[in-house]
PDB file of C-alpha atoms in Angstrom:
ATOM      1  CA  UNK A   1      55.960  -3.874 147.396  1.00  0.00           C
ATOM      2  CA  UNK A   2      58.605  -1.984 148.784  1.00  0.00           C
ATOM      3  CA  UNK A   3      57.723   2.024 149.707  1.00  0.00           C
ATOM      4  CA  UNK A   4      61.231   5.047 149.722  1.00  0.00           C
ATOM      5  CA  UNK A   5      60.515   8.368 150.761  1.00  0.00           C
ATOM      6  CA  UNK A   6      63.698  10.497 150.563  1.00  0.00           C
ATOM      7  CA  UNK A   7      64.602  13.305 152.596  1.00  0.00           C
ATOM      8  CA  UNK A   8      67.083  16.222 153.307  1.00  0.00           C
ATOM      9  CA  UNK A   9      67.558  17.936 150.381  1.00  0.00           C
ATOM     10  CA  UNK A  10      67.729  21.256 150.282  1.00  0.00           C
ATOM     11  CA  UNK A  11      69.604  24.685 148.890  1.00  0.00           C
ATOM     12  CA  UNK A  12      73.399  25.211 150.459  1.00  0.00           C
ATOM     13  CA  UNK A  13      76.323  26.688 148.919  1.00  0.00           C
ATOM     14  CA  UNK A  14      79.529  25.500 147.209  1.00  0.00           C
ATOM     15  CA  UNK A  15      81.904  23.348 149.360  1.00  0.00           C
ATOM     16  CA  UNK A  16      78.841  22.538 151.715  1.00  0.00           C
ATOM     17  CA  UNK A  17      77.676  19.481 152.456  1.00  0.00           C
ATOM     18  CA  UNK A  18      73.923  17.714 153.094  1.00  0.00           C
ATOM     19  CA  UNK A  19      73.028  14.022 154.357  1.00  0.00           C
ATOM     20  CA  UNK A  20      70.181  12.602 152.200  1.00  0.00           C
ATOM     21  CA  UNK A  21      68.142   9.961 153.864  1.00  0.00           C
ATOM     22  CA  UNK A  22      65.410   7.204 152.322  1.00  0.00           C
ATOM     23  CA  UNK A  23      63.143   5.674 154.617  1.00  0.00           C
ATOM     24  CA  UNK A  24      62.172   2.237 153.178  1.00  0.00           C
ATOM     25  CA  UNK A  25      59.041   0.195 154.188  1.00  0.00           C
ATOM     26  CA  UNK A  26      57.148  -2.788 152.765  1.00  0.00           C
ATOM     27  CA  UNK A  27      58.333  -6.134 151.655  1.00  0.00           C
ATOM     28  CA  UNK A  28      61.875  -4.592 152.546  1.00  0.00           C
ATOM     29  CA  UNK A  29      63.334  -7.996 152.781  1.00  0.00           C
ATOM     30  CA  UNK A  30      63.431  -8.036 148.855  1.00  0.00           C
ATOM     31  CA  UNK A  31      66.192  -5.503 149.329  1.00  0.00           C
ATOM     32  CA  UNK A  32      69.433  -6.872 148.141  1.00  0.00           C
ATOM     33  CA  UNK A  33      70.818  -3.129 146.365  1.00  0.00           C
ATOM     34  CA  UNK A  34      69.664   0.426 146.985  1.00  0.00           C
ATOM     35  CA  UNK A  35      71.128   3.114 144.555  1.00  0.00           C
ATOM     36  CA  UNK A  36      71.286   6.475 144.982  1.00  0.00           C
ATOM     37  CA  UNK A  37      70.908   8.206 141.454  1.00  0.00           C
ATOM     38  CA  UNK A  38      70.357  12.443 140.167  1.00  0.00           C
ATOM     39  CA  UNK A  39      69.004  13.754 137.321  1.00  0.00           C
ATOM     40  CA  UNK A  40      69.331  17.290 136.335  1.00  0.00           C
ATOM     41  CA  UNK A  41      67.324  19.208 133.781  1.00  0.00           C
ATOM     42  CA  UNK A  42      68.106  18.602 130.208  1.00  0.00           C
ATOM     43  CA  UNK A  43      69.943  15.297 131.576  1.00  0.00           C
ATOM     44  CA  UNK A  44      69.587  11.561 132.245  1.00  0.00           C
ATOM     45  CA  UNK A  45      69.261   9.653 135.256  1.00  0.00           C
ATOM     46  CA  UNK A  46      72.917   8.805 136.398  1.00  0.00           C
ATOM     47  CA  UNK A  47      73.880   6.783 139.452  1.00  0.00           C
ATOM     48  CA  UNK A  48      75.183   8.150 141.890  1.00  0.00           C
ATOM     49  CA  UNK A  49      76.424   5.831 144.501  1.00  0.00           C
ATOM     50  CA  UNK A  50      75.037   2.023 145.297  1.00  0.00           C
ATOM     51  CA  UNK A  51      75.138  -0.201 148.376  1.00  0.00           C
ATOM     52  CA  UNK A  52      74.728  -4.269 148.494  1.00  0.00           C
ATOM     53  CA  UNK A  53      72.848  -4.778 152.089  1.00  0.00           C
ATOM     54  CA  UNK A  54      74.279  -8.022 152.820  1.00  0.00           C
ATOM     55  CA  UNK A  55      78.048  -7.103 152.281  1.00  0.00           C
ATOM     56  CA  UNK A  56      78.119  -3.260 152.502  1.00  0.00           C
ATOM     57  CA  UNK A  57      79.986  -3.251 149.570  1.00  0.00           C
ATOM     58  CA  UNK A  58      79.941   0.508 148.090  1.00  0.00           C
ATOM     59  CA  UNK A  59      80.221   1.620 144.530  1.00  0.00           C
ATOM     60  CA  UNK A  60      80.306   5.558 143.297  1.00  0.00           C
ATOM     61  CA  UNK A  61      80.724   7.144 140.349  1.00  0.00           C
ATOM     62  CA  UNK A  62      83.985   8.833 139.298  1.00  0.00           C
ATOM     63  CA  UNK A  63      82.236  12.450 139.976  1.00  0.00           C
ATOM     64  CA  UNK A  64      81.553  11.717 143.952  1.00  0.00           C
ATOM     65  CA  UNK A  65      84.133   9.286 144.826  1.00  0.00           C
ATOM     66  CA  UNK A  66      85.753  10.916 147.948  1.00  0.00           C
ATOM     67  CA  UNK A  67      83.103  13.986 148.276  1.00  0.00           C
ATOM     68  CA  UNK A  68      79.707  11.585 149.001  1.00  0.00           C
ATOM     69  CA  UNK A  69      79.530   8.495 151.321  1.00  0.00           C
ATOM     70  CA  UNK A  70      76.531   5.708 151.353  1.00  0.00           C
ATOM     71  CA  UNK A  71      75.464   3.921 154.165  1.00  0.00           C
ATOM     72  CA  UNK A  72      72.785   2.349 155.731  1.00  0.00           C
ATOM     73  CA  UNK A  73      71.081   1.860 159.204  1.00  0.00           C
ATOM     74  CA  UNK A  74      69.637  -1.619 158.813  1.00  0.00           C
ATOM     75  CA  UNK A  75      67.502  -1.821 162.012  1.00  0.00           C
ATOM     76  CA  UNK A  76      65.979   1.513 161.121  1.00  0.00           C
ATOM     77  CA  UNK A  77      65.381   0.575 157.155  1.00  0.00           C
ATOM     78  CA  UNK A  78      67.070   4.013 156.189  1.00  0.00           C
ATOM     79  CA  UNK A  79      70.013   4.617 153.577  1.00  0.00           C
ATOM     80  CA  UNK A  80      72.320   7.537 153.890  1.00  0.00           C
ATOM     81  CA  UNK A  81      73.903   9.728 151.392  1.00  0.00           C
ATOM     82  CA  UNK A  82      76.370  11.958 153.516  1.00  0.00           C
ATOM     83  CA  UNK A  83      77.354  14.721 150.601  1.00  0.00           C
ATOM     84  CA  UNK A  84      80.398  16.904 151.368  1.00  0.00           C
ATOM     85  CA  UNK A  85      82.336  19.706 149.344  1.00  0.00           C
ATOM     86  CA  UNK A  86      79.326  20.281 147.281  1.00  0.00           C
ATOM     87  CA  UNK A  87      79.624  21.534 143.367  1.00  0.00           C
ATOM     88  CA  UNK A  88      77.095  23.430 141.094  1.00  0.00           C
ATOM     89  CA  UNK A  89      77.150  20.629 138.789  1.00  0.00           C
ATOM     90  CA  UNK A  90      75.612  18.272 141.791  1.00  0.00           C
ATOM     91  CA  UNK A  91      72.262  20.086 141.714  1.00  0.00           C
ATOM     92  CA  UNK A  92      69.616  17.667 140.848  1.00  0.00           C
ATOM     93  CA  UNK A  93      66.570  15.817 142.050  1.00  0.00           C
ATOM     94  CA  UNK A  94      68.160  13.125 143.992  1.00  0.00           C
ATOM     95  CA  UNK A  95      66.554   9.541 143.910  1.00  0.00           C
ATOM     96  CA  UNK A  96      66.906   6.049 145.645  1.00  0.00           C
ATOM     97  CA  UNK A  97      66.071   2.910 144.204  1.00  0.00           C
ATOM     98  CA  UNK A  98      65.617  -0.606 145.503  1.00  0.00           C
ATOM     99  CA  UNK A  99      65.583  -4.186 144.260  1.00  0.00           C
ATOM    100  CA  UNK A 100      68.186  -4.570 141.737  1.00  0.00           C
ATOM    101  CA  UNK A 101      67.451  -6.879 139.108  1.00  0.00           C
ATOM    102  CA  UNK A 102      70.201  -7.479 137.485  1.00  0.00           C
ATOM    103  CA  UNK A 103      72.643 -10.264 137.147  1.00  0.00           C
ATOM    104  CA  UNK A 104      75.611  -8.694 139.047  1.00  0.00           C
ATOM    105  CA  UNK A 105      76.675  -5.143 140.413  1.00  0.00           C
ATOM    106  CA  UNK A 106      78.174  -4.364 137.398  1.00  0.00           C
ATOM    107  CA  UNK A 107      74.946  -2.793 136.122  1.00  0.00           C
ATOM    108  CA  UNK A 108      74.632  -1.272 139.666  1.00  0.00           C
ATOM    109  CA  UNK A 109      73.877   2.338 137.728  1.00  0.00           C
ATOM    110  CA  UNK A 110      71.149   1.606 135.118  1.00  0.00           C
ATOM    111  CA  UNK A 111      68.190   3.133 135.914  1.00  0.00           C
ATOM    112  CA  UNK A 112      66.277   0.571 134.257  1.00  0.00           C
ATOM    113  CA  UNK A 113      67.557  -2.548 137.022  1.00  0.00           C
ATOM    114  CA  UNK A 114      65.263  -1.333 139.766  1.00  0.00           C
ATOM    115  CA  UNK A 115      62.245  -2.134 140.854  1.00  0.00           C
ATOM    116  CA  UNK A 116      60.960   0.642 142.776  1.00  0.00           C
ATOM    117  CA  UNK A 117      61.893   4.052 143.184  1.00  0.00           C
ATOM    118  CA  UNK A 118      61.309   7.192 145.432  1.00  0.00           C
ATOM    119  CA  UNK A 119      60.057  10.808 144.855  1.00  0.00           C
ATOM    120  CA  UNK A 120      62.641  12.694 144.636  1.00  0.00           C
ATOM    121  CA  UNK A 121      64.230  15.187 146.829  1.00  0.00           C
ATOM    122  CA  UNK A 122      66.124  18.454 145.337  1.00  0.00           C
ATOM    123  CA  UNK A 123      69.616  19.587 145.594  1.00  0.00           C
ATOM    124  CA  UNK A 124      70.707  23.074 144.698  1.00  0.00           C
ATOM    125  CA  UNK A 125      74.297  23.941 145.105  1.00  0.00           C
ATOM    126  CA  UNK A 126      75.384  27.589 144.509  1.00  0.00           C
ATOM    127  CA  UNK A 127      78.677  29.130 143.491  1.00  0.00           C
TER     128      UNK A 127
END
């Protein structure tokens, strides 16, 4: 069993910026591939940005790619999304999931490849 609790959401304008953080705990050694993914109302669950724990290796979608960065702090079990020049159309309830099971990281942003997810913590961007 592996436990996320996100944090750091919260309301901020246009062109802001916000670090998200999940906390993971359990049987965190299962942990090859933690995704960050949003989903807005009306909307499905998109990925957002993805990290491989044993290589770092990063993957982002097209929309974030050179706004948002992922990282992780592996001694303190947390992964990072660090969020900068902030749109309207990022609002959403932000998510990580852990323990990809897929085949490869080409499937890196299907909701349906993970294992265990978190709670959610909302973004609200304003124009």
């Amino acid at each position: 069993q592996v436990r996320l609790v996100e944090s750091g959401g919260g309301s901020v304008q246009a062109g802001g910026s916000l670090r998200l953080a999940c906390a993971a705990s359990g049987s965190t050694d299962s942990i090859g591939r933690m995704t960050w993914f949003r989903q807005a109302p009306g909307k499905e669950r998109e990925g957002v940005a993805s990290l491989y724990y044993r290589t770092n290796i990063t993957r982002y979608v097209d929309s974030v790619r050179g706004r948002f960065t992922i990282s992780q702090d592996s001694a303190e079990k947390t992964l990072y999304l660090q969020m900068a020049s902030l749109k309207p159309q990022d609002t959403a309830l932000y998510y990580c999931a852990a323990v990809y099971t897929g085949n490869s990281g080409g499937g890196w942003s299907d909701p349906g490849k993970y294992r265990y997810w978190g709670q959610g913590t909302q973004v609200t961007v304003s124009s």
